[in-house]
PDB file of C-alpha atoms in Angstrom:
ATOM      1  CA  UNK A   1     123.221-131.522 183.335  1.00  0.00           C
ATOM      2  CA  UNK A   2     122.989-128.266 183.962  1.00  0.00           C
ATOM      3  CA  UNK A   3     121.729-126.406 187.373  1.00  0.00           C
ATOM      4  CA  UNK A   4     120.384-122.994 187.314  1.00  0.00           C
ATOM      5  CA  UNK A   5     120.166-120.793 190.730  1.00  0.00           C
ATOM      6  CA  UNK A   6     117.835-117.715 190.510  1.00  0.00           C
ATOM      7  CA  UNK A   7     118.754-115.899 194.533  1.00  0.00           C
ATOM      8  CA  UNK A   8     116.263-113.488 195.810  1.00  0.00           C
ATOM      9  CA  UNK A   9     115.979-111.702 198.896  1.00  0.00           C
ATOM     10  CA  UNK A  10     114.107-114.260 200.671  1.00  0.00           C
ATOM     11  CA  UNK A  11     114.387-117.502 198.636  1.00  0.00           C
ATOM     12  CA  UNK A  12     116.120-118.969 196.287  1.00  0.00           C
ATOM     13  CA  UNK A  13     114.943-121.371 193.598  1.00  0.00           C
ATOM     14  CA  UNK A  14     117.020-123.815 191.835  1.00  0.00           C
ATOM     15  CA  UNK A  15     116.256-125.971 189.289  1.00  0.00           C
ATOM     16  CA  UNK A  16     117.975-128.911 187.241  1.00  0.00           C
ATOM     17  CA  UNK A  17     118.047-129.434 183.503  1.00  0.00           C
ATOM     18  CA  UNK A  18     118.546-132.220 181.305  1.00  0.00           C
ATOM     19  CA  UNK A  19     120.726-132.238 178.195  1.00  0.00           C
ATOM     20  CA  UNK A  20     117.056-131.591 176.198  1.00  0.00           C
ATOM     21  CA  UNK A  21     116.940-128.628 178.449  1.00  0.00           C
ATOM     22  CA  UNK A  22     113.623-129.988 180.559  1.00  0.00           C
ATOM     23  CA  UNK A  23     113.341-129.200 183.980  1.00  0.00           C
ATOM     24  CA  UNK A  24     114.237-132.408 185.829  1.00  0.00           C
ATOM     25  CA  UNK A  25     113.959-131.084 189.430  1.00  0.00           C
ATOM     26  CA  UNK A  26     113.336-127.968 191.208  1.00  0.00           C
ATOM     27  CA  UNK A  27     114.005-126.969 194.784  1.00  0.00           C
ATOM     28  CA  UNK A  28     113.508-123.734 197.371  1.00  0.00           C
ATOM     29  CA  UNK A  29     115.614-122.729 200.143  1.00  0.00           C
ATOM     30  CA  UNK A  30     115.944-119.862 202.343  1.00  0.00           C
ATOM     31  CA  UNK A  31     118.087-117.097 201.470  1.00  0.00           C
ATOM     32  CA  UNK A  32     121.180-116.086 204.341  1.00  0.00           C
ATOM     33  CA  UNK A  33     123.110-113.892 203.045  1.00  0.00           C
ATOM     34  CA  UNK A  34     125.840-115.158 205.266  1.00  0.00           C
ATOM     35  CA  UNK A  35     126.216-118.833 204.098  1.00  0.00           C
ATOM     36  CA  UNK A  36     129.652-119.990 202.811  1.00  0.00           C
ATOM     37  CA  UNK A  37     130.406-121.782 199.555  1.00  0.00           C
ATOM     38  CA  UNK A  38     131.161-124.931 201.805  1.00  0.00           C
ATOM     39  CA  UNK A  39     127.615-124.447 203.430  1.00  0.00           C
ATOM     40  CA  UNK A  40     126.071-123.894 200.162  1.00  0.00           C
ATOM     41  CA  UNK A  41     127.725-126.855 198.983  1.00  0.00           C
ATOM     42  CA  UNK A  42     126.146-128.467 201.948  1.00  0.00           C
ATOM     43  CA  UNK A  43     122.815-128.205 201.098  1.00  0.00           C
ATOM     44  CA  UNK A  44     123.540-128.559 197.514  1.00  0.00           C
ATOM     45  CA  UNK A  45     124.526-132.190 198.316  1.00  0.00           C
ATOM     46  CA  UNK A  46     121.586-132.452 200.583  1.00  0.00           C
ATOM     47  CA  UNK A  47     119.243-131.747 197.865  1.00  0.00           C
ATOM     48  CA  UNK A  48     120.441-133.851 195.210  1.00  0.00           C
ATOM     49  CA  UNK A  49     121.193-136.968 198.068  1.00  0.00           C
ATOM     50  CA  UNK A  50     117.116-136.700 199.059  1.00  0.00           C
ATOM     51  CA  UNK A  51     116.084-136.714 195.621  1.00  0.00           C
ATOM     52  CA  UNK A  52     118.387-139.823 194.378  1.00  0.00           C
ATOM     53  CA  UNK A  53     120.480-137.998 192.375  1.00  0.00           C
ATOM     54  CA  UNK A  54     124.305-137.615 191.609  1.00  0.00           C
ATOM     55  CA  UNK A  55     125.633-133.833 191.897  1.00  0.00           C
ATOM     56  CA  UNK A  56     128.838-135.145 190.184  1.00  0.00           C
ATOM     57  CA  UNK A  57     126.508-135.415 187.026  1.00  0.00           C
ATOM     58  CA  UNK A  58     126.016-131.247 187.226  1.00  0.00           C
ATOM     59  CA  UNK A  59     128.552-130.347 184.372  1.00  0.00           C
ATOM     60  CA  UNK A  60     127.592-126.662 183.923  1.00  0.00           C
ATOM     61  CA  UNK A  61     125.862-124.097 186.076  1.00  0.00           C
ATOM     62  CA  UNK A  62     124.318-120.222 185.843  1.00  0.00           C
ATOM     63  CA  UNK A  63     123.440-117.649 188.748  1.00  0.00           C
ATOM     64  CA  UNK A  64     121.310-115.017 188.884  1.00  0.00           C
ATOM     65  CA  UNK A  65     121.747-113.104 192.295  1.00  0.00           C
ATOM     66  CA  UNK A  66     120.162-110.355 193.848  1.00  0.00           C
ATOM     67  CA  UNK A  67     122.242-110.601 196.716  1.00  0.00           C
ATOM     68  CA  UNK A  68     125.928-109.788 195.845  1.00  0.00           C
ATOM     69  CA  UNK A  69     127.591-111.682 199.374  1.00  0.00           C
ATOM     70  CA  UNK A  70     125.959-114.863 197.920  1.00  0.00           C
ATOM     71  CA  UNK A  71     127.055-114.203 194.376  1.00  0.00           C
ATOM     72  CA  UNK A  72     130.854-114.553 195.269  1.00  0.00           C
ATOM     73  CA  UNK A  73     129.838-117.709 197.719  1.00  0.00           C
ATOM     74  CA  UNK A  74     127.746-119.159 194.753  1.00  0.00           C
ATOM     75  CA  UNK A  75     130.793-118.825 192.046  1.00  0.00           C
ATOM     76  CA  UNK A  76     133.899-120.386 194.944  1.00  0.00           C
ATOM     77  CA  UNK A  77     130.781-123.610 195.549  1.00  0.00           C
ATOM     78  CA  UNK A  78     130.819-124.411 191.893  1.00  0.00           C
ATOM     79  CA  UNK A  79     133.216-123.010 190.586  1.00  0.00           C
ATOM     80  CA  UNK A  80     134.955-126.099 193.365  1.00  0.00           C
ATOM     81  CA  UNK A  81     132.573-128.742 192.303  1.00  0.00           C
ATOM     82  CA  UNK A  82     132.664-128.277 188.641  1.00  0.00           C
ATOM     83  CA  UNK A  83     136.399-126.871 188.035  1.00  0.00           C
ATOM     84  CA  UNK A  84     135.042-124.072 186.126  1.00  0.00           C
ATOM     85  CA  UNK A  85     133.430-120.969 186.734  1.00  0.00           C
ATOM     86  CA  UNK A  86     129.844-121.203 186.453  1.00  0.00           C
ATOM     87  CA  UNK A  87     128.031-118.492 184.399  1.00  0.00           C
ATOM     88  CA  UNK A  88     127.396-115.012 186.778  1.00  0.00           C
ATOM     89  CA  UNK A  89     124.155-113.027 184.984  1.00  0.00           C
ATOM     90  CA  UNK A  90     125.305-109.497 185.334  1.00  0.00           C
ATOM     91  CA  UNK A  91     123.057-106.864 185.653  1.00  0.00           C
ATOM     92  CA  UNK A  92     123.139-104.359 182.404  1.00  0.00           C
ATOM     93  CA  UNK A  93     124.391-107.067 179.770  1.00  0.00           C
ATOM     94  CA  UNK A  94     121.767-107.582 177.502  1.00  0.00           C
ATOM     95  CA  UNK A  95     122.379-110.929 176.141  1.00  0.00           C
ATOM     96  CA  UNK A  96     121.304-110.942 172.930  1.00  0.00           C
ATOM     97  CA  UNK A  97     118.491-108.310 173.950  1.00  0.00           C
ATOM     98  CA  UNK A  98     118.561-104.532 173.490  1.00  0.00           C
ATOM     99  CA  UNK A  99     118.249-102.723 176.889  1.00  0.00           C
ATOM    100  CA  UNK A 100     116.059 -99.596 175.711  1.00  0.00           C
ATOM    101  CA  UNK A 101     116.752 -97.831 178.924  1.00  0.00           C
ATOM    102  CA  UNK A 102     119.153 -94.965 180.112  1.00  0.00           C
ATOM    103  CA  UNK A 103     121.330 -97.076 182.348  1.00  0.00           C
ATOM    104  CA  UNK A 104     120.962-100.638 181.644  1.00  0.00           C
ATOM    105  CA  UNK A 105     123.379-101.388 184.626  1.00  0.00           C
ATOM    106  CA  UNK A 106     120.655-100.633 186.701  1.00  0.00           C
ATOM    107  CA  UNK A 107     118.609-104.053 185.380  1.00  0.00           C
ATOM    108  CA  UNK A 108     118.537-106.900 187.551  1.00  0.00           C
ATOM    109  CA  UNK A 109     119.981-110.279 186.705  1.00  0.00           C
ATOM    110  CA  UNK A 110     116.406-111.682 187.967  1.00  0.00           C
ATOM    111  CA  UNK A 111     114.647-109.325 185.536  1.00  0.00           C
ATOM    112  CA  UNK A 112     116.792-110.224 182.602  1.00  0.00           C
ATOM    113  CA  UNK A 113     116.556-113.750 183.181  1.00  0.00           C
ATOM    114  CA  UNK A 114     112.513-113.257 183.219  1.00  0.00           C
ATOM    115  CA  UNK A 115     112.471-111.132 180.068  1.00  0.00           C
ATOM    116  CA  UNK A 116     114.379-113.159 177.588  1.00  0.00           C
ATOM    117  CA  UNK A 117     112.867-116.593 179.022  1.00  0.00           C
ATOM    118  CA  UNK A 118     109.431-114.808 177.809  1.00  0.00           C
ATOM    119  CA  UNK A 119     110.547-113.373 175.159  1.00  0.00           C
ATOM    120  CA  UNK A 120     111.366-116.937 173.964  1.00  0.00           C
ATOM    121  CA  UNK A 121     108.665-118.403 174.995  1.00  0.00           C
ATOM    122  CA  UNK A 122     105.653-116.312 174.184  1.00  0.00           C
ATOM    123  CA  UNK A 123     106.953-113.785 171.778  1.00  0.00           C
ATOM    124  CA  UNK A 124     106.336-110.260 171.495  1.00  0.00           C
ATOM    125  CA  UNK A 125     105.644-107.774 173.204  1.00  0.00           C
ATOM    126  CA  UNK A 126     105.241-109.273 176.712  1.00  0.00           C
ATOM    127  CA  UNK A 127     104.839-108.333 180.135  1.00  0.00           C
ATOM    128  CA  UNK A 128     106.116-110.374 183.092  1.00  0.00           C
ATOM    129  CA  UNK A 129     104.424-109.923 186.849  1.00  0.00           C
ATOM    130  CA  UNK A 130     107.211-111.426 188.940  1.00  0.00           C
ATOM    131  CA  UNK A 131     105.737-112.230 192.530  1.00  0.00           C
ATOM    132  CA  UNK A 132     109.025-112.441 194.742  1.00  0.00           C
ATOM    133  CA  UNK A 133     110.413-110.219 198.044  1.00  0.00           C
ATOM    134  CA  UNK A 134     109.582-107.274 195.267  1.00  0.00           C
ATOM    135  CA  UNK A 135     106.517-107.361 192.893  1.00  0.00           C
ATOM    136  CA  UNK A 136     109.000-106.961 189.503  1.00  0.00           C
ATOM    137  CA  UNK A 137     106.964-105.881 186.239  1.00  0.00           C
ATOM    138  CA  UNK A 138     109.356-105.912 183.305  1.00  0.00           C
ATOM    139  CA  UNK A 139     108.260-105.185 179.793  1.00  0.00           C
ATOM    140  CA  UNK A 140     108.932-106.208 176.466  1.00  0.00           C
ATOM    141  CA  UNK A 141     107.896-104.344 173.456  1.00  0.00           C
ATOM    142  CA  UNK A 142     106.958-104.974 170.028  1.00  0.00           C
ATOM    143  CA  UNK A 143     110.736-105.021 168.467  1.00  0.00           C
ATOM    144  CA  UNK A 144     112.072-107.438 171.029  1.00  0.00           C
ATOM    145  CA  UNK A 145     113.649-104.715 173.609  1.00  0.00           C
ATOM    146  CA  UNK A 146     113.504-104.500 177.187  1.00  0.00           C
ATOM    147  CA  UNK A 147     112.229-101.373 178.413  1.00  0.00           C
ATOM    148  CA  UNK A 148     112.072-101.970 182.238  1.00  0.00           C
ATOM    149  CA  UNK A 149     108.514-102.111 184.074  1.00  0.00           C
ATOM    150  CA  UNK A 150     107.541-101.154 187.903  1.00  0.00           C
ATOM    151  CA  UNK A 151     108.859-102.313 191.303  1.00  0.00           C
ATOM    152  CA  UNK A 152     106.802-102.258 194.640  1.00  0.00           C
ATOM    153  CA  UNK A 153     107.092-104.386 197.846  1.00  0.00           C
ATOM    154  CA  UNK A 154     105.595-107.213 197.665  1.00  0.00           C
ATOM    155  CA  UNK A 155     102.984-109.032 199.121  1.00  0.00           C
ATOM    156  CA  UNK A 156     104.506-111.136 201.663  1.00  0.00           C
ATOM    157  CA  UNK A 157     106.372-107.727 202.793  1.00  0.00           C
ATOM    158  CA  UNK A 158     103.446-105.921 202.840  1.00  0.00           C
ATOM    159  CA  UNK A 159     101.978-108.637 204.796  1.00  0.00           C
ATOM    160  CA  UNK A 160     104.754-108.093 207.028  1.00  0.00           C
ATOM    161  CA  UNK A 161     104.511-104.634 207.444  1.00  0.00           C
ATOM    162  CA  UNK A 162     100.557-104.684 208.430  1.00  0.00           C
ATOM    163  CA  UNK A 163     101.221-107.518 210.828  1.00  0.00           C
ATOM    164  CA  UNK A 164     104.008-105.877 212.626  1.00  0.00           C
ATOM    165  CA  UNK A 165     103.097-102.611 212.646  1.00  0.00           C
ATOM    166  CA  UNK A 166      99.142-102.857 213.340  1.00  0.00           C
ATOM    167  CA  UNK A 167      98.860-104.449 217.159  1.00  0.00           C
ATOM    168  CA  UNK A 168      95.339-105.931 216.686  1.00  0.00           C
ATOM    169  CA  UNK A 169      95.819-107.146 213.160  1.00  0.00           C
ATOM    170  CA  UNK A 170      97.272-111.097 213.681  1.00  0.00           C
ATOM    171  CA  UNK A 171      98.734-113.180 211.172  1.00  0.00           C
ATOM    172  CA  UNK A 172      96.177-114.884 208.520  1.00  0.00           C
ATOM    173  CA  UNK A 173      96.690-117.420 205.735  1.00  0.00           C
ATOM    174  CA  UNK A 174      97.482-115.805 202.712  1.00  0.00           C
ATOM    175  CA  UNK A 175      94.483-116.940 200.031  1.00  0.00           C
ATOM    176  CA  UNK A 176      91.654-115.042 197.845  1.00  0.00           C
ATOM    177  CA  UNK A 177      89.334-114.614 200.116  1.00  0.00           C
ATOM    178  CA  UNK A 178      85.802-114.731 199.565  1.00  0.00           C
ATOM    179  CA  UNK A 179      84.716-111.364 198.391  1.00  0.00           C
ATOM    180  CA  UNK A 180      86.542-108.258 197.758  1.00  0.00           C
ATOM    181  CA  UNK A 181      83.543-106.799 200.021  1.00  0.00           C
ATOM    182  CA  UNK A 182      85.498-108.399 203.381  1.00  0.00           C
ATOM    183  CA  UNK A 183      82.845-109.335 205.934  1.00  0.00           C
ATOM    184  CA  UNK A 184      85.356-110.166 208.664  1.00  0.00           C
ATOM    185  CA  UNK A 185      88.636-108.837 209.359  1.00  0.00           C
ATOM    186  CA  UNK A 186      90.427-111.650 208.290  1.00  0.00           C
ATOM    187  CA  UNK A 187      88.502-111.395 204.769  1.00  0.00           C
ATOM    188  CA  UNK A 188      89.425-107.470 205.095  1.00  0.00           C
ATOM    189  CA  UNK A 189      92.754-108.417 205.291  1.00  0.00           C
ATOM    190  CA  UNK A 190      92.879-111.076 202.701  1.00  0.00           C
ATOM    191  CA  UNK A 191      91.296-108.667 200.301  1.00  0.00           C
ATOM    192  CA  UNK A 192      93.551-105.916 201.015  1.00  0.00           C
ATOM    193  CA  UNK A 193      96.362-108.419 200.631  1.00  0.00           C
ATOM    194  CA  UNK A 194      96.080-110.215 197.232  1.00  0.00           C
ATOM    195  CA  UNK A 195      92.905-108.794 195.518  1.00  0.00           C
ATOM    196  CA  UNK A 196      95.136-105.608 196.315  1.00  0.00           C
ATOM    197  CA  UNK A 197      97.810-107.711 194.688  1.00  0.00           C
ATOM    198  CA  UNK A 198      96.167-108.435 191.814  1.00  0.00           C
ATOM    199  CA  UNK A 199      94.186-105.058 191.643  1.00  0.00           C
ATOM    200  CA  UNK A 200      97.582-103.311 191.360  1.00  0.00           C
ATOM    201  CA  UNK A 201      99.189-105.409 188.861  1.00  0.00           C
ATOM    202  CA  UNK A 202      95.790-104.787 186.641  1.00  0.00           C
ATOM    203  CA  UNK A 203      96.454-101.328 186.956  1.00  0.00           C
ATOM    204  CA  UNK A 204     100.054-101.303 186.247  1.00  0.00           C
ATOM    205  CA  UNK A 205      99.515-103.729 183.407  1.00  0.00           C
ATOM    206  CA  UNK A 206      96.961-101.988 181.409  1.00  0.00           C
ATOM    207  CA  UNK A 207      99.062 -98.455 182.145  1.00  0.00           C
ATOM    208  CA  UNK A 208     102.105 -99.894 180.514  1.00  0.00           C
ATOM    209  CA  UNK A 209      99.993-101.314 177.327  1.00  0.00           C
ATOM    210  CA  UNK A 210      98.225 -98.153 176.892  1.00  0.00           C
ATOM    211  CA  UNK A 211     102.159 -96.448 176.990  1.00  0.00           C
ATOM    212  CA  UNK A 212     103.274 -99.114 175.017  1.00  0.00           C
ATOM    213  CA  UNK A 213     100.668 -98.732 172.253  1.00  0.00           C
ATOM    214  CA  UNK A 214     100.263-102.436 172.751  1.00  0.00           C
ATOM    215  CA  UNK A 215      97.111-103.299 174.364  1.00  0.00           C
ATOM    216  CA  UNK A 216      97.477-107.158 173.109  1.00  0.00           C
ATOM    217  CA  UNK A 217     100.672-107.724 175.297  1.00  0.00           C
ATOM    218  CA  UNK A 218     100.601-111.559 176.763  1.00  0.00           C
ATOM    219  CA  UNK A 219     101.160-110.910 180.695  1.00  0.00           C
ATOM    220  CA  UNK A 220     103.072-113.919 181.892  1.00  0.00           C
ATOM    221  CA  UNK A 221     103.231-114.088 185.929  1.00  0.00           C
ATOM    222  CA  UNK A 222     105.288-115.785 188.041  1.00  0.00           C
ATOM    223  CA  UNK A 223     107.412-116.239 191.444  1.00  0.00           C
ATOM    224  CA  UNK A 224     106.558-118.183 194.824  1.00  0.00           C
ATOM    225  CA  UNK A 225     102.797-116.252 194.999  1.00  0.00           C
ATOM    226  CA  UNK A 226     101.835-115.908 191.326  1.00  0.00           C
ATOM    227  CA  UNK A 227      99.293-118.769 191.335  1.00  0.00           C
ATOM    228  CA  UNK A 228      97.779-117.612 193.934  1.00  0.00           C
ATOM    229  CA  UNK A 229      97.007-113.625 193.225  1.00  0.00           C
ATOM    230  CA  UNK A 230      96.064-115.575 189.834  1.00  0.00           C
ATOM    231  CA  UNK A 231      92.889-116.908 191.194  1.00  0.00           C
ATOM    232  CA  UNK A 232      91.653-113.398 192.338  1.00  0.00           C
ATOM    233  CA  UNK A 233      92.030-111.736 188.510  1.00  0.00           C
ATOM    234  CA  UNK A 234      92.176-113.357 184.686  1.00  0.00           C
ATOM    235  CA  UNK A 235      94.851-110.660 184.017  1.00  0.00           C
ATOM    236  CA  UNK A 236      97.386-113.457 183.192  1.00  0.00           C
ATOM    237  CA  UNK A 237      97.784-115.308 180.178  1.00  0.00           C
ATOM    238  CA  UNK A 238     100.005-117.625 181.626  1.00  0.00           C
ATOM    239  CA  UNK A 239     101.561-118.695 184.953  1.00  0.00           C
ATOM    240  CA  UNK A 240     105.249-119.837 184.927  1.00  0.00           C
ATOM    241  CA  UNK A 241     106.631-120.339 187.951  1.00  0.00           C
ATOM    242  CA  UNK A 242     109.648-122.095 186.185  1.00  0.00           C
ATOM    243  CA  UNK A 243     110.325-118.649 184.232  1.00  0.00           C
ATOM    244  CA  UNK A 244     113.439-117.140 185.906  1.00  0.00           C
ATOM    245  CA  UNK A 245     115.257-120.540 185.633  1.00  0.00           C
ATOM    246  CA  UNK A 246     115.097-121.257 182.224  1.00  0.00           C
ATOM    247  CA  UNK A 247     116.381-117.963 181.421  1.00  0.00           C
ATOM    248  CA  UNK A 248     119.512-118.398 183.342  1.00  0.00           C
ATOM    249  CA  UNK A 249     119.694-121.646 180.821  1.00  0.00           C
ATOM    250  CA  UNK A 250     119.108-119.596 177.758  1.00  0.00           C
ATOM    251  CA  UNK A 251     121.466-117.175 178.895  1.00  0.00           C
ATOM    252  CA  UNK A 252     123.937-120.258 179.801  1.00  0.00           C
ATOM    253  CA  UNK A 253     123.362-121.032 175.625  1.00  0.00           C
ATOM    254  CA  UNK A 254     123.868-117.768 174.189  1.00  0.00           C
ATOM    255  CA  UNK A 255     126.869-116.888 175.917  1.00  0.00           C
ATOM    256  CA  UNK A 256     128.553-120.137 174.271  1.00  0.00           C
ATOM    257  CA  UNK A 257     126.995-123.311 176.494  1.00  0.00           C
ATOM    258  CA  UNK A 258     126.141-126.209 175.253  1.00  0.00           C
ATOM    259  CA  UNK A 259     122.916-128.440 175.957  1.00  0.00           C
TER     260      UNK A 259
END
């Protein structure tokens, strides 16, 4: 089996595959950027023992990190359990997709990872609205290349940020509220929050397709909030919250795995 670990700033996601390559089991966990491969190993166990399952049957496994500290403790904790280095998605290698920008070094893992799982999957061009720590937009065009997208905080830091910073503002469920028109402040809030969200990834969206020449680009979203700035807009075509991991796998194949 193989088990693919996508690390962002805040969370990261893993997810298990089966020799068909379906998605047998996902799981989230905090991101500390000072765990150790024998802590990560820790809770590695502990996920797979809760579940019923045998880590021993893990035979090959990918990481995309964000976070370079928990790169090097990701590659000692498996590269231990499975007496082989797992695969490390480095940022700037296109894997069997043309980086159409100046630097391609400067592309993340993550955003890799997203593009070629939607390239895969839904053809293009496509656009991918990645809802993580960062709101990640990352374009594909017509011939198949990556041409980068838009970055912006995201809405869980933004969230942050107002809470923090303004005194009378308290903490409020994150959800569509409503009306855009907020009648309360919590409403105000909520509006500003993911109808902003969604207003902003609209924007960006149709921006980049009228750049693009492209205005039929699917726009595939996904991350931990993507369902829900989904049900303020009917920007996406699809939601696939499952996106970043299967990449890692597809990378895992072209780069000489086998299923």
């Amino acid at each position: 089996m193989f088990l693919a670990i996508d690390v962002g700033n805040t969370q990261s996601t893993l997810g298990l595959f089966d020799e068909g390559g379906a998605l047998v089991r996902g799981w989230r966990m905090s991101t500390n950027a000072t765990d150790t491969s024998d802590m990560l190993h820790s809770r590695l166990w502990g996920f797979f023992a809760k579940d019923g399952l045998s880590l021993a049957d893990v035979t090959d496994a990918g990481v995309a990190s964000v976070v370079p500290a928990l790169e090097r403790a990701w590659r000692r904790c498996l590269g231990a359990h499975l007496g082989h280095d797992p695969l490390i998605v480095s940022a700037g290698r296109p894997y069997g997709m043309e980086i159409a920008m100046p630097d391609p070094r400067q592309v993340g893992a993550d955003r890799i990872a997203n593009a070629i799982a939607a390239r895969s999957t839904y053809g293009a061009p496509v656009i991918v609205v990645d809802f993580g720590t960062a709101t990640n937009i990352d374009v594909v065009d017509a011939a198949g290349r990556y041409r980068g997208g838009a970055i912006s905080p995201g809405l869980m830091l933004s969230a942050g940020a107002l809470f923090s910073r303004a005194a009378k503002l308290a903490s409020i469920p994150v959800e569509v509220p409503p009306a855009a028109l907020g009648d309360t402040t919590e409403h105000a809030m909520q509006s500003g929050l993911v109808i902003g969200a969604a207003a902003q990834a609209e924007g960006l969206v149709a921006r980049i397709r009228d750049e693009l020449g492209t205005p039929d680009a699917q726009v595939v979203g996904t991350g931990g909030l993507a369902r829900t700035v989904a049900r303020a807009t009917d920007l996406f075509d699809a939601i696939d919250p499952d996106l970043t991991l299967r990449g890692i796998r597809e990378i895992w194949l072209r780069e000489g795995g086998r299923p």
